[in-house]
mmCIF file of C-alpha atoms and ligand atoms in Angstrom:
data_model
loop_
_atom_site.group_PDB
_atom_site.id
_atom_site.type_symbol
_atom_site.label_atom_id
_atom_site.label_comp_id
_atom_site.label_asym_id
_atom_site.label_seq_id
_atom_site.Cartn_x
_atom_site.Cartn_y
_atom_site.Cartn_z
ATOM 1 C CA MET A 27 -0.048 0.045 0.006
ATOM 2 C CA GLU A 28 1.381 3.385 -0.925
ATOM 3 C CA LEU A 29 1.650 5.607 2.080
ATOM 4 C CA PRO A 30 -0.771 8.573 2.158
ATOM 5 C CA ILE A 31 0.023 12.028 2.878
ATOM 6 C CA TYR A 32 -1.132 11.972 6.342
ATOM 7 C CA LEU A 33 -2.388 15.264 7.633
ATOM 8 C CA ASP A 34 -4.393 14.087 10.619
ATOM 9 C CA HIS A 35 -1.964 13.912 13.467
ATOM 10 C CA SER A 36 -4.318 15.416 15.921
ATOM 11 C CA ALA A 37 -6.655 12.488 15.413
ATOM 12 C CA THR A 38 -4.020 9.978 15.965
ATOM 13 C CA THR A 39 -0.342 9.188 15.028
ATOM 14 C CA PRO A 40 1.374 6.037 13.782
ATOM 15 C CA VAL A 41 3.567 4.390 16.421
ATOM 16 C CA ALA A 42 7.065 5.373 15.906
ATOM 17 C CA PRO A 43 9.455 2.427 14.980
ATOM 18 C CA ALA A 44 11.840 3.269 17.984
ATOM 19 C CA VAL A 45 8.694 3.244 20.199
ATOM 20 C CA LEU A 46 7.492 -0.173 18.810
ATOM 21 C CA ALA A 47 10.995 -1.678 19.276
ATOM 22 C CA GLU A 48 10.966 -0.675 22.808
ATOM 23 C CA MET A 49 7.533 -2.123 23.510
ATOM 24 C CA LEU A 50 8.035 -5.528 21.724
ATOM 25 C CA PRO A 51 10.004 -7.293 24.503
ATOM 26 C CA TYR A 52 7.312 -6.531 27.029
ATOM 27 C CA PHE A 53 4.850 -8.662 25.011
ATOM 28 C CA THR A 54 6.930 -11.783 24.940
ATOM 29 C CA GLU A 55 9.826 -11.713 27.367
ATOM 30 C CA ARG A 56 9.035 -9.178 30.040
ATOM 31 C CA TYR A 57 5.402 -10.157 30.001
ATOM 32 C CA GLY A 58 4.951 -10.526 33.722
ATOM 33 C CA ASN A 59 2.315 -8.751 35.760
ATOM 34 C CA SER A 60 3.961 -5.605 36.956
ATOM 35 C CA SER A 61 2.616 -6.323 40.455
ATOM 36 C CA ALA A 62 4.254 -9.684 40.780
ATOM 37 C CA LEU A 63 7.435 -10.397 42.823
ATOM 38 C CA TYR A 64 9.339 -12.793 40.524
ATOM 39 C CA GLY A 65 11.717 -11.982 37.751
ATOM 40 C CA VAL A 66 9.417 -11.370 34.731
ATOM 41 C CA GLY A 67 7.073 -9.258 36.958
ATOM 42 C CA MET A 68 10.000 -7.137 38.253
ATOM 43 C CA ALA A 69 11.277 -6.671 34.696
ATOM 44 C CA ALA A 70 7.808 -5.364 33.660
ATOM 45 C CA ARG A 71 7.737 -3.160 36.713
ATOM 46 C CA GLU A 72 11.101 -1.692 35.820
ATOM 47 C CA GLY A 73 9.770 -0.863 32.428
ATOM 48 C CA VAL A 74 6.733 0.881 33.970
ATOM 49 C CA GLU A 75 8.652 2.881 36.481
ATOM 50 C CA GLN A 76 11.263 4.040 33.825
ATOM 51 C CA ALA A 77 8.330 5.362 31.828
ATOM 52 C CA ARG A 78 6.907 7.001 34.853
ATOM 53 C CA GLU A 79 10.121 8.796 35.422
ATOM 54 C CA ARG A 80 10.260 9.884 31.710
ATOM 55 C CA LEU A 81 6.818 11.435 31.974
ATOM 56 C CA ALA A 82 7.613 13.128 35.290
ATOM 57 C CA ASP A 83 10.884 14.546 33.830
ATOM 58 C CA ALA A 84 8.880 15.925 30.816
ATOM 59 C CA LEU A 85 6.507 17.726 33.036
ATOM 60 C CA ASN A 86 8.861 18.632 35.914
ATOM 61 C CA ALA A 87 6.837 16.470 38.196
ATOM 62 C CA ALA A 88 7.636 13.731 40.512
ATOM 63 C CA PRO A 89 7.163 10.151 39.436
ATOM 64 C CA ASP A 90 4.546 9.472 42.173
ATOM 65 C CA GLU A 91 2.426 12.158 40.731
ATOM 66 C CA ILE A 92 1.966 10.208 37.398
ATOM 67 C CA VAL A 93 -1.021 7.862 37.214
ATOM 68 C CA PHE A 94 -1.239 5.654 34.163
ATOM 69 C CA THR A 95 -4.606 5.345 32.420
ATOM 70 C CA SER A 96 -6.121 4.111 29.183
ATOM 71 C CA GLY A 97 -5.898 7.438 27.481
ATOM 72 C CA GLY A 98 -7.007 11.055 27.444
ATOM 73 C CA THR A 99 -10.729 10.331 27.942
ATOM 74 C CA GLU A 100 -10.072 8.319 31.097
ATOM 75 C CA SER A 101 -7.648 10.900 32.415
ATOM 76 C CA ASP A 102 -10.172 13.647 31.966
ATOM 77 C CA ASN A 103 -13.081 11.605 33.641
ATOM 78 C CA MET A 104 -10.744 10.545 36.419
ATOM 79 C CA ALA A 105 -9.675 14.193 37.111
ATOM 80 C CA LEU A 106 -13.101 15.773 36.876
ATOM 81 C CA ARG A 107 -15.296 13.140 38.617
ATOM 82 C CA GLY A 108 -12.622 12.157 41.016
ATOM 83 C CA ALA A 109 -12.119 15.735 42.151
ATOM 84 C CA ALA A 110 -15.868 16.378 42.506
ATOM 85 C CA GLU A 111 -16.443 13.207 44.600
ATOM 86 C CA ALA A 112 -13.513 13.963 46.908
ATOM 87 C CA ASN A 113 -14.690 17.546 47.600
ATOM 88 C CA PRO A 114 -18.478 17.297 47.981
ATOM 89 C CA LEU A 115 -18.819 20.797 49.667
ATOM 90 C CA ARG A 116 -17.685 22.752 46.549
ATOM 91 C CA ARG A 117 -20.327 22.822 43.834
ATOM 92 C CA HIS A 118 -19.156 25.426 41.368
ATOM 93 C CA ILE A 119 -17.084 24.480 38.219
ATOM 94 C CA LEU A 120 -15.581 26.802 35.596
ATOM 95 C CA THR A 121 -14.693 25.520 32.076
ATOM 96 C CA SER A 122 -14.495 26.803 28.420
ATOM 97 C CA PRO A 123 -17.059 26.062 25.783
ATOM 98 C CA ILE A 124 -14.374 24.708 23.415
ATOM 99 C CA GLU A 125 -13.230 21.777 25.603
ATOM 100 C CA HIS A 126 -13.039 18.265 24.112
ATOM 101 C CA HIS A 127 -16.119 16.094 24.707
ATOM 102 C CA ALA A 128 -14.077 14.080 27.151
ATOM 103 C CA VAL A 129 -14.211 17.054 29.385
ATOM 104 C CA LEU A 130 -17.647 18.541 28.509
ATOM 105 C CA GLU A 131 -19.554 15.155 29.016
ATOM 106 C CA PRO A 132 -18.243 14.355 32.602
ATOM 107 C CA LEU A 133 -18.922 18.059 33.485
ATOM 108 C CA GLU A 134 -22.433 17.941 32.075
ATOM 109 C CA ARG A 135 -23.039 14.884 34.069
ATOM 110 C CA LEU A 136 -21.921 16.686 37.251
ATOM 111 C CA GLN A 137 -24.285 19.432 36.271
ATOM 112 C CA HIS A 138 -27.123 16.970 36.165
ATOM 113 C CA LEU A 139 -26.056 15.926 39.655
ATOM 114 C CA GLY A 140 -26.591 19.526 40.952
ATOM 115 C CA TYR A 141 -23.192 21.051 40.243
ATOM 116 C CA ASN A 142 -23.243 24.730 39.052
ATOM 117 C CA LEU A 143 -21.356 24.578 35.646
ATOM 118 C CA GLU A 144 -20.305 27.885 34.273
ATOM 119 C CA PHE A 145 -18.708 28.582 30.818
ATOM 120 C CA LEU A 146 -16.019 31.081 30.425
ATOM 121 C CA PRO A 147 -16.358 33.371 27.432
ATOM 122 C CA VAL A 148 -13.776 32.798 24.515
ATOM 123 C CA ASP A 149 -12.811 35.479 21.967
ATOM 124 C CA SER A 150 -13.055 34.929 18.263
ATOM 125 C CA ASP A 151 -9.660 33.096 18.399
ATOM 126 C CA GLY A 152 -10.878 30.797 21.065
ATOM 127 C CA ARG A 153 -8.853 32.219 23.850
ATOM 128 C CA VAL A 154 -10.007 32.562 27.518
ATOM 129 C CA ASP A 155 -9.161 35.757 29.130
ATOM 130 C CA PRO A 156 -7.741 35.000 32.573
ATOM 131 C CA ASP A 157 -9.357 38.165 33.894
ATOM 132 C CA GLU A 158 -12.669 36.445 33.238
ATOM 133 C CA VAL A 159 -11.534 33.544 35.319
ATOM 134 C CA GLU A 160 -10.680 35.769 38.107
ATOM 135 C CA GLN A 161 -13.951 37.511 38.051
ATOM 136 C CA ARG A 162 -15.847 34.244 38.201
ATOM 137 C CA LEU A 163 -13.907 32.401 40.939
ATOM 138 C CA ARG A 164 -16.142 31.884 43.990
ATOM 139 C CA SER A 165 -15.546 30.572 47.532
ATOM 140 C CA ASP A 166 -17.436 27.391 46.505
ATOM 141 C CA THR A 167 -15.527 26.848 43.238
ATOM 142 C CA LEU A 168 -14.363 23.158 43.112
ATOM 143 C CA LEU A 169 -12.278 23.414 39.982
ATOM 144 C CA VAL A 170 -11.345 25.213 36.735
ATOM 145 C CA SER A 171 -10.887 23.083 33.700
ATOM 146 C CA VAL A 172 -9.414 24.820 30.629
ATOM 147 C CA MET A 173 -7.509 22.948 27.958
ATOM 148 C CA HIS A 174 -3.969 23.675 27.136
ATOM 149 C CA ALA A 175 -4.377 23.389 23.258
ATOM 150 C CA ASN A 176 -7.572 23.083 21.315
ATOM 151 C CA ASN A 177 -7.827 19.923 19.156
ATOM 152 C CA GLU A 178 -9.674 21.564 16.272
ATOM 153 C CA ILE A 179 -8.415 25.111 15.838
ATOM 154 C CA GLY A 180 -5.084 24.734 17.649
ATOM 155 C CA THR A 181 -5.486 27.766 19.930
ATOM 156 C CA VAL A 182 -3.212 27.681 23.019
ATOM 157 C CA GLN A 183 -4.363 29.166 26.229
ATOM 158 C CA ASP A 184 -2.558 31.289 28.770
ATOM 159 C CA ILE A 185 -2.291 28.252 31.263
ATOM 160 C CA THR A 186 0.202 29.955 33.557
ATOM 161 C CA SER A 187 -2.028 32.910 34.245
ATOM 162 C CA ILE A 188 -5.104 30.776 34.855
ATOM 163 C CA GLY A 189 -3.119 28.241 37.082
ATOM 164 C CA THR A 190 -1.634 31.222 39.124
ATOM 165 C CA LEU A 191 -5.046 32.653 39.735
ATOM 166 C CA CYS A 192 -6.443 29.286 40.733
ATOM 167 C CA ARG A 193 -3.561 28.606 43.038
ATOM 168 C CA GLU A 194 -3.892 31.867 44.816
ATOM 169 C CA ARG A 195 -7.651 31.114 45.428
ATOM 170 C CA GLU A 196 -6.986 27.569 46.357
ATOM 171 C CA VAL A 197 -9.103 26.279 43.615
ATOM 172 C CA LEU A 198 -8.045 23.102 41.706
ATOM 173 C CA PHE A 199 -6.842 23.658 38.226
ATOM 174 C CA HIS A 200 -7.133 20.899 35.597
ATOM 175 C CA THR A 201 -5.855 21.118 32.024
ATOM 176 C CA ASP A 202 -6.428 18.712 29.045
ATOM 177 C CA ALA A 203 -2.919 18.644 27.509
ATOM 178 C CA VAL A 204 -3.797 15.741 25.066
ATOM 179 C CA GLN A 205 -2.893 17.899 22.021
ATOM 180 C CA SER A 206 0.081 19.818 23.590
ATOM 181 C CA PHE A 207 2.017 17.316 25.449
ATOM 182 C CA GLY A 208 5.414 16.397 23.712
ATOM 183 C CA LYS A 209 4.779 19.368 21.365
ATOM 184 C CA LEU A 210 4.873 22.408 23.672
ATOM 185 C CA PRO A 211 6.955 22.614 26.805
ATOM 186 C CA ILE A 212 4.981 22.046 30.028
ATOM 187 C CA ASP A 213 6.213 22.658 33.501
ATOM 188 C CA VAL A 214 3.443 21.780 35.878
ATOM 189 C CA ARG A 215 5.195 23.608 38.788
ATOM 190 C CA LYS A 216 5.652 26.838 36.948
ATOM 191 C CA MET A 217 2.343 26.698 35.339
ATOM 192 C CA ARG A 218 0.599 25.826 38.697
ATOM 193 C CA ILE A 219 -1.275 22.946 37.272
ATOM 194 C CA ASP A 220 -2.863 20.479 39.798
ATOM 195 C CA LEU A 221 -4.274 17.942 37.317
ATOM 196 C CA LEU A 222 -3.047 17.382 33.707
ATOM 197 C CA SER A 223 -4.539 14.862 31.159
ATOM 198 C CA LEU A 224 -2.308 13.361 28.360
ATOM 199 C CA SER A 225 -2.692 10.507 25.704
ATOM 200 C CA GLY A 226 -0.135 8.254 24.000
ATOM 201 C CA HIS A 227 -1.608 8.083 20.596
ATOM 202 C CA LYS A 228 -1.161 11.796 19.817
ATOM 203 C CA LEU A 229 2.659 11.483 20.215
ATOM 204 C CA TYR A 230 3.716 8.294 18.312
ATOM 205 C CA ALA A 231 2.865 5.866 21.176
ATOM 206 C CA PRO A 232 -0.034 3.318 20.811
ATOM 207 C CA LYS A 233 -3.702 4.026 21.354
ATOM 208 C CA GLY A 234 -5.235 3.038 24.669
ATOM 209 C CA VAL A 235 -2.644 4.447 27.011
ATOM 210 C CA GLY A 236 -2.378 7.765 28.672
ATOM 211 C CA ALA A 237 -1.685 9.387 32.008
ATOM 212 C CA LEU A 238 -3.010 11.845 34.616
ATOM 213 C CA TYR A 239 -0.608 13.990 36.524
ATOM 214 C CA VAL A 240 -1.968 14.587 40.050
ATOM 215 C CA ARG A 241 -0.158 17.130 42.159
ATOM 216 C CA ARG A 242 0.952 15.777 45.449
ATOM 217 C CA GLY A 243 -1.612 16.769 48.072
ATOM 218 C CA VAL A 244 -4.480 16.648 45.641
ATOM 219 C CA THR A 245 -7.146 14.089 46.564
ATOM 220 C CA LEU A 246 -9.206 12.398 44.024
ATOM 221 C CA ALA A 247 -11.839 9.800 44.755
ATOM 222 C CA ARG A 248 -10.948 6.484 43.270
ATOM 223 C CA PHE A 249 -12.263 6.381 39.796
ATOM 224 C CA MET A 250 -11.623 2.818 38.747
ATOM 225 C CA GLU A 251 -12.535 0.420 41.563
ATOM 226 C CA GLY A 252 -10.407 -2.900 41.721
ATOM 227 C CA GLY A 253 -7.004 -3.767 42.745
ATOM 228 C CA GLU A 254 -4.445 -1.503 44.468
ATOM 229 C CA GLN A 255 -2.335 -0.623 41.423
ATOM 230 C CA GLU A 256 -1.076 2.975 40.887
ATOM 231 C CA ARG A 257 -0.939 3.455 44.632
ATOM 232 C CA GLY A 258 -4.586 2.522 44.958
ATOM 233 C CA ARG A 259 -5.628 5.442 42.535
ATOM 234 C CA ARG A 260 -6.596 3.189 39.670
ATOM 235 C CA GLY A 261 -7.375 -0.481 39.814
ATOM 236 C CA GLY A 262 -6.564 -2.759 36.922
ATOM 237 C CA THR A 263 -3.505 -4.660 35.545
ATOM 238 C CA LEU A 264 -1.214 -2.150 33.956
ATOM 239 C CA ASN A 265 -0.922 -2.034 30.179
ATOM 240 C CA VAL A 266 2.887 -2.574 30.436
ATOM 241 C CA PRO A 267 3.902 -2.489 26.738
ATOM 242 C CA GLY A 268 1.588 0.594 26.184
ATOM 243 C CA ILE A 269 3.134 2.394 29.155
ATOM 244 C CA VAL A 270 6.628 1.544 28.055
ATOM 245 C CA GLY A 271 5.762 2.890 24.503
ATOM 246 C CA LEU A 272 4.414 6.090 26.106
ATOM 247 C CA GLY A 273 7.685 6.470 28.037
ATOM 248 C CA GLU A 274 9.748 6.138 24.938
ATOM 249 C CA ALA A 275 7.589 8.449 22.892
ATOM 250 C CA THR A 276 7.720 11.065 25.733
ATOM 251 C CA LYS A 277 11.529 10.748 25.671
ATOM 252 C CA LEU A 278 11.838 11.054 21.981
ATOM 253 C CA ALA A 279 9.321 13.978 21.655
ATOM 254 C CA HIS A 280 11.068 15.979 24.312
ATOM 255 C CA GLU A 281 14.540 15.449 22.727
ATOM 256 C CA GLN A 282 13.386 17.303 19.644
ATOM 257 C CA ILE A 283 10.461 19.488 21.087
ATOM 258 C CA ASN A 284 12.106 22.813 20.034
ATOM 259 C CA SER A 285 13.414 21.824 16.637
ATOM 260 C CA GLU A 286 10.155 20.094 15.563
ATOM 261 C CA SER A 287 8.090 22.975 16.884
ATOM 262 C CA GLU A 288 10.211 25.447 14.836
ATOM 263 C CA ARG A 289 9.924 23.323 11.774
ATOM 264 C CA LEU A 290 6.230 22.786 11.906
ATOM 265 C CA THR A 291 5.573 26.549 12.669
ATOM 266 C CA GLU A 292 7.508 27.492 9.541
ATOM 267 C CA LEU A 293 5.622 24.933 7.525
ATOM 268 C CA ARG A 294 2.330 26.100 8.970
ATOM 269 C CA GLU A 295 2.935 29.769 8.050
ATOM 270 C CA TRP A 296 4.265 28.877 4.687
ATOM 271 C CA PHE A 297 1.012 27.063 4.033
ATOM 272 C CA PHE A 298 -1.334 29.707 5.303
ATOM 273 C CA GLU A 299 0.426 32.327 3.115
ATOM 274 C CA ARG A 300 0.145 30.258 0.027
ATOM 275 C CA LEU A 301 -3.410 29.082 0.853
ATOM 276 C CA THR A 302 -4.685 32.659 1.101
ATOM 277 C CA ALA A 303 -2.921 33.693 -1.996
ATOM 278 C CA THR A 304 -4.184 30.765 -4.056
ATOM 279 C CA ILE A 305 -7.734 30.272 -2.968
ATOM 280 C CA ASP A 306 -10.433 33.025 -2.416
ATOM 281 C CA GLY A 307 -12.856 32.986 0.406
ATOM 282 C CA VAL A 308 -10.601 31.300 3.001
ATOM 283 C CA ARG A 309 -11.203 32.078 6.715
ATOM 284 C CA ILE A 310 -8.397 30.921 9.042
ATOM 285 C CA CYS A 311 -9.799 29.696 12.340
ATOM 286 C CA GLY A 312 -7.994 30.004 15.714
ATOM 287 C CA SER A 313 -5.241 32.229 16.891
ATOM 288 C CA ARG A 314 -2.298 32.931 14.566
ATOM 289 C CA LEU A 315 -0.063 33.948 17.431
ATOM 290 C CA ASN A 316 -0.914 31.529 20.146
ATOM 291 C CA ARG A 317 -1.331 28.266 18.037
ATOM 292 C CA MET A 318 -0.126 24.693 17.965
ATOM 293 C CA PRO A 319 2.877 24.630 15.611
ATOM 294 C CA ASN A 320 1.221 21.547 13.812
ATOM 295 C CA ASN A 321 -2.343 22.925 13.396
ATOM 296 C CA ILE A 322 -3.808 24.288 10.161
ATOM 297 C CA HIS A 323 -7.499 24.999 10.208
ATOM 298 C CA PHE A 324 -9.558 27.032 7.959
ATOM 299 C CA CYS A 325 -13.095 27.382 6.442
ATOM 300 C CA LEU A 326 -13.754 27.486 2.716
ATOM 301 C CA LYS A 327 -16.646 29.750 1.787
ATOM 302 C CA GLY A 328 -19.175 28.207 -0.579
ATOM 303 C CA VAL A 329 -18.094 24.671 -0.386
ATOM 304 C CA GLN A 330 -18.769 21.854 2.037
ATOM 305 C CA GLY A 331 -16.011 20.029 3.896
ATOM 306 C CA GLU A 332 -17.142 16.536 2.994
ATOM 307 C CA PRO A 333 -16.648 16.488 -0.775
ATOM 308 C CA ILE A 334 -13.368 18.178 -0.291
ATOM 309 C CA LEU A 335 -12.369 15.462 2.139
ATOM 310 C CA LEU A 336 -13.346 12.886 -0.282
ATOM 311 C CA ALA A 337 -11.425 14.441 -3.152
ATOM 312 C CA LEU A 338 -8.341 14.722 -0.946
ATOM 313 C CA ASP A 339 -8.745 11.117 -0.058
ATOM 314 C CA ALA A 340 -8.963 10.019 -3.743
ATOM 315 C CA ALA A 341 -5.552 11.973 -4.118
ATOM 316 C CA GLY A 342 -4.044 10.077 -1.236
ATOM 317 C CA ILE A 343 -4.364 12.863 1.383
ATOM 318 C CA CYS A 344 -5.705 12.159 4.827
ATOM 319 C CA ALA A 345 -7.394 15.253 6.458
ATOM 320 C CA SER A 346 -10.253 16.052 8.704
ATOM 321 C CA ALA A 347 -13.280 18.325 8.786
ATOM 322 C CA GLY A 348 -12.732 19.080 12.484
ATOM 323 C CA SER A 349 -12.160 16.837 15.481
ATOM 324 C CA ALA A 350 -12.128 13.005 14.741
ATOM 325 C CA CYS A 351 -14.913 12.712 17.316
ATOM 326 C CA ALA A 352 -17.194 15.015 15.208
ATOM 327 C CA ALA A 353 -16.341 13.269 12.004
ATOM 328 C CA GLY A 354 -19.615 12.127 10.124
ATOM 329 C CA SER A 355 -21.643 14.785 11.923
ATOM 330 C CA THR A 356 -23.228 17.428 9.709
ATOM 331 C CA GLU A 357 -23.635 19.867 12.556
ATOM 332 C CA PRO A 358 -21.015 22.632 12.855
ATOM 333 C CA SER A 359 -18.660 21.732 15.658
ATOM 334 C CA HIS A 360 -19.240 23.255 19.118
ATOM 335 C CA VAL A 361 -15.757 24.900 18.834
ATOM 336 C CA LEU A 362 -16.576 26.834 15.618
ATOM 337 C CA ARG A 363 -19.966 27.887 17.180
ATOM 338 C CA ALA A 364 -18.245 29.106 20.158
ATOM 339 C CA ILE A 365 -15.870 31.332 18.347
ATOM 340 C CA GLY A 366 -18.657 32.816 16.239
ATOM 341 C CA VAL A 367 -18.323 31.047 12.865
ATOM 342 C CA SER A 368 -21.605 30.938 11.094
ATOM 343 C CA ARG A 369 -23.173 27.754 10.288
ATOM 344 C CA ASP A 370 -22.770 28.355 6.660
ATOM 345 C CA ILE A 371 -19.114 28.985 6.786
ATOM 346 C CA ALA A 372 -18.466 26.204 9.308
ATOM 347 C CA ARG A 373 -19.709 23.659 6.814
ATOM 348 C CA GLY A 374 -16.545 24.292 4.761
ATOM 349 C CA ALA A 375 -14.261 23.542 7.674
ATOM 350 C CA LEU A 376 -11.000 21.770 7.056
ATOM 351 C CA ARG A 377 -8.285 20.700 9.600
ATOM 352 C CA LEU A 378 -4.898 19.674 8.530
ATOM 353 C CA THR A 379 -2.583 18.572 11.369
ATOM 354 C CA MET A 380 0.998 17.972 10.694
ATOM 355 C CA GLY A 381 3.639 15.590 12.147
ATOM 356 C CA SER A 382 6.981 14.037 11.769
ATOM 357 C CA SER A 383 6.206 12.813 8.196
ATOM 358 C CA THR A 384 5.039 16.237 6.995
ATOM 359 C CA ASP A 385 7.142 18.071 4.449
ATOM 360 C CA ARG A 386 6.816 21.025 2.161
ATOM 361 C CA ALA A 387 6.348 18.827 -0.993
ATOM 362 C CA GLY A 388 3.351 17.161 0.571
ATOM 363 C CA LEU A 389 1.817 20.358 1.537
ATOM 364 C CA GLN A 390 2.424 21.838 -1.808
ATOM 365 C CA TYR A 391 0.655 18.993 -3.380
ATOM 366 C CA THR A 392 -2.224 19.106 -0.816
ATOM 367 C CA LEU A 393 -2.601 22.862 -1.793
ATOM 368 C CA GLU A 394 -2.707 22.157 -5.559
ATOM 369 C CA THR A 395 -5.258 19.309 -4.992
ATOM 370 C CA LEU A 396 -7.341 21.636 -2.763
ATOM 371 C CA ALA A 397 -7.182 24.541 -5.261
ATOM 372 C CA ILE A 398 -8.510 22.421 -8.194
ATOM 373 C CA ASN A 399 -11.240 20.806 -6.221
ATOM 374 C CA VAL A 400 -12.520 24.002 -4.503
ATOM 375 C CA CYS A 401 -12.623 25.606 -7.961
ATOM 376 C CA ASN A 402 -14.558 22.665 -9.365
ATOM 377 C CA LEU A 403 -16.999 22.461 -6.516
ATOM 378 C CA ARG A 404 -17.717 26.244 -6.485
ATOM 379 C CA GLN A 405 -18.308 26.094 -10.271
ATOM 380 C CA LEU A 406 -20.612 23.133 -9.887
ATOM 381 C CA SER A 407 -22.660 24.681 -7.058
ATOM 382 C CA GLY A 408 -22.936 28.027 -9.104
ATOM 383 C CA GLU A 409 -24.225 25.939 -12.099
ATOM 384 C CA LEU A 410 -26.650 24.138 -9.943
ATOM 385 C CA GLN A 411 -27.881 27.349 -8.537
ATOM 386 C CA ALA A 412 -28.380 28.819 -11.952
ATOM 387 C CA VAL A 413 -30.405 25.793 -12.947
ATOM 388 C CA VAL A 414 -32.677 25.960 -9.835
HETATM 389 N N1 LIG B 518 -8.687 15.559 24.834
HETATM 390 C C1 LIG B 518 -8.450 16.116 23.718
HETATM 391 C C2 LIG B 518 -8.069 17.537 23.505
HETATM 392 C C3 LIG B 518 -8.347 15.344 22.438
HETATM 393 O O1 LIG B 518 -7.980 15.744 21.365
HETATM 394 C C4 LIG B 518 -8.596 13.916 22.668
HETATM 395 C C5 LIG B 518 -8.551 12.932 21.542
HETATM 396 O O2 LIG B 518 -8.779 13.443 20.316
HETATM 397 C C6 LIG B 518 -9.043 13.427 23.981
HETATM 398 C C7 LIG B 518 -8.988 14.307 24.982
HETATM 399 C C8 LIG B 518 -9.264 12.002 24.096
HETATM 400 O O3 LIG B 518 -8.187 11.180 24.181
HETATM 401 P P1 LIG B 518 -8.160 9.658 23.925
HETATM 402 O O4 LIG B 518 -8.421 9.457 22.484
HETATM 403 O O5 LIG B 518 -6.793 9.212 24.323
HETATM 404 O O6 LIG B 518 -9.186 9.095 24.798
#
């Protein structure tokens, strides 16, 4: 099979060959249960603990502050529901309207249980103003949950300011860093983060593994009942190969975090410049300044995303109309609605998310394919309108 031009790295990434190589012995040789006391169990445990140290190093955290999970969704659920259950007297929660469903859904569930869920306003770039957080913090605020980087439009939030405000007011601060971990530097101490969610499959580790950073001193109710794994914080036999893969992917990502961020930012700006020069009626979504290096998101006026995606696929290009979770839906995404993009324009949304395989030649080909198809589709819809 000829490899496609893969521009959907925010949906998932391939497992890096070095990550796979690191994982393989943990399927067949070091296969023991990491809780066991004999040799193969201890070998598995060593792999897990090395991974824990690697994650802790990357976040400037301590190893005992890392809890391994099955991915970003579980980490978000564990943080939010665990914090609510552990602090029953605080009933007010602040979040943004552009969070991933893995945050919105558990928070809406808490709302049904009587919690007071309040949405912070976002500007037309999707940014939360820390002053708005300050004004809304209350004596009964349980937690603030604001994502580090948005999965659709790539906007990056001022996490340090929000975290500092929360710490001053003794309010828990959770951030979903699923899209940013391994791509943007994160220092949980400097950024005053209490809880942070991350996921392996966005950074060349396998699907089904992730972690939650829980600052020492923060109490969460047990989310997954069962054995005493993860210091009693999450029951269940550990996914040792997945965790080892996440550790290796974390190490590799952080070795090149600055150079890769620079390379992708340059490609992103190069693409945006050519895109707006080549195709009329393009609206770039998200912040130009505070943006994920790998995120290209725009709406094409007068065309729908779906036929464009099909045309790109036929040309060997994998792209997305928004978040992977919204794929297949004809409704404009909640993120685009929150930043004020009209329903009509949102229908032409396209997200290209770059990664290690992305180069200028692939982007040039994507742009040319896009230009031809947008032109054809606009012409067709003009002809159809003339007939009707
Ligand atoms: N949070 C964000 C911002 C995401 O982009 C995703 C996945 O796309 C998730 C959470 C869920 O992560 P996972 O797929 O590991 O459950």
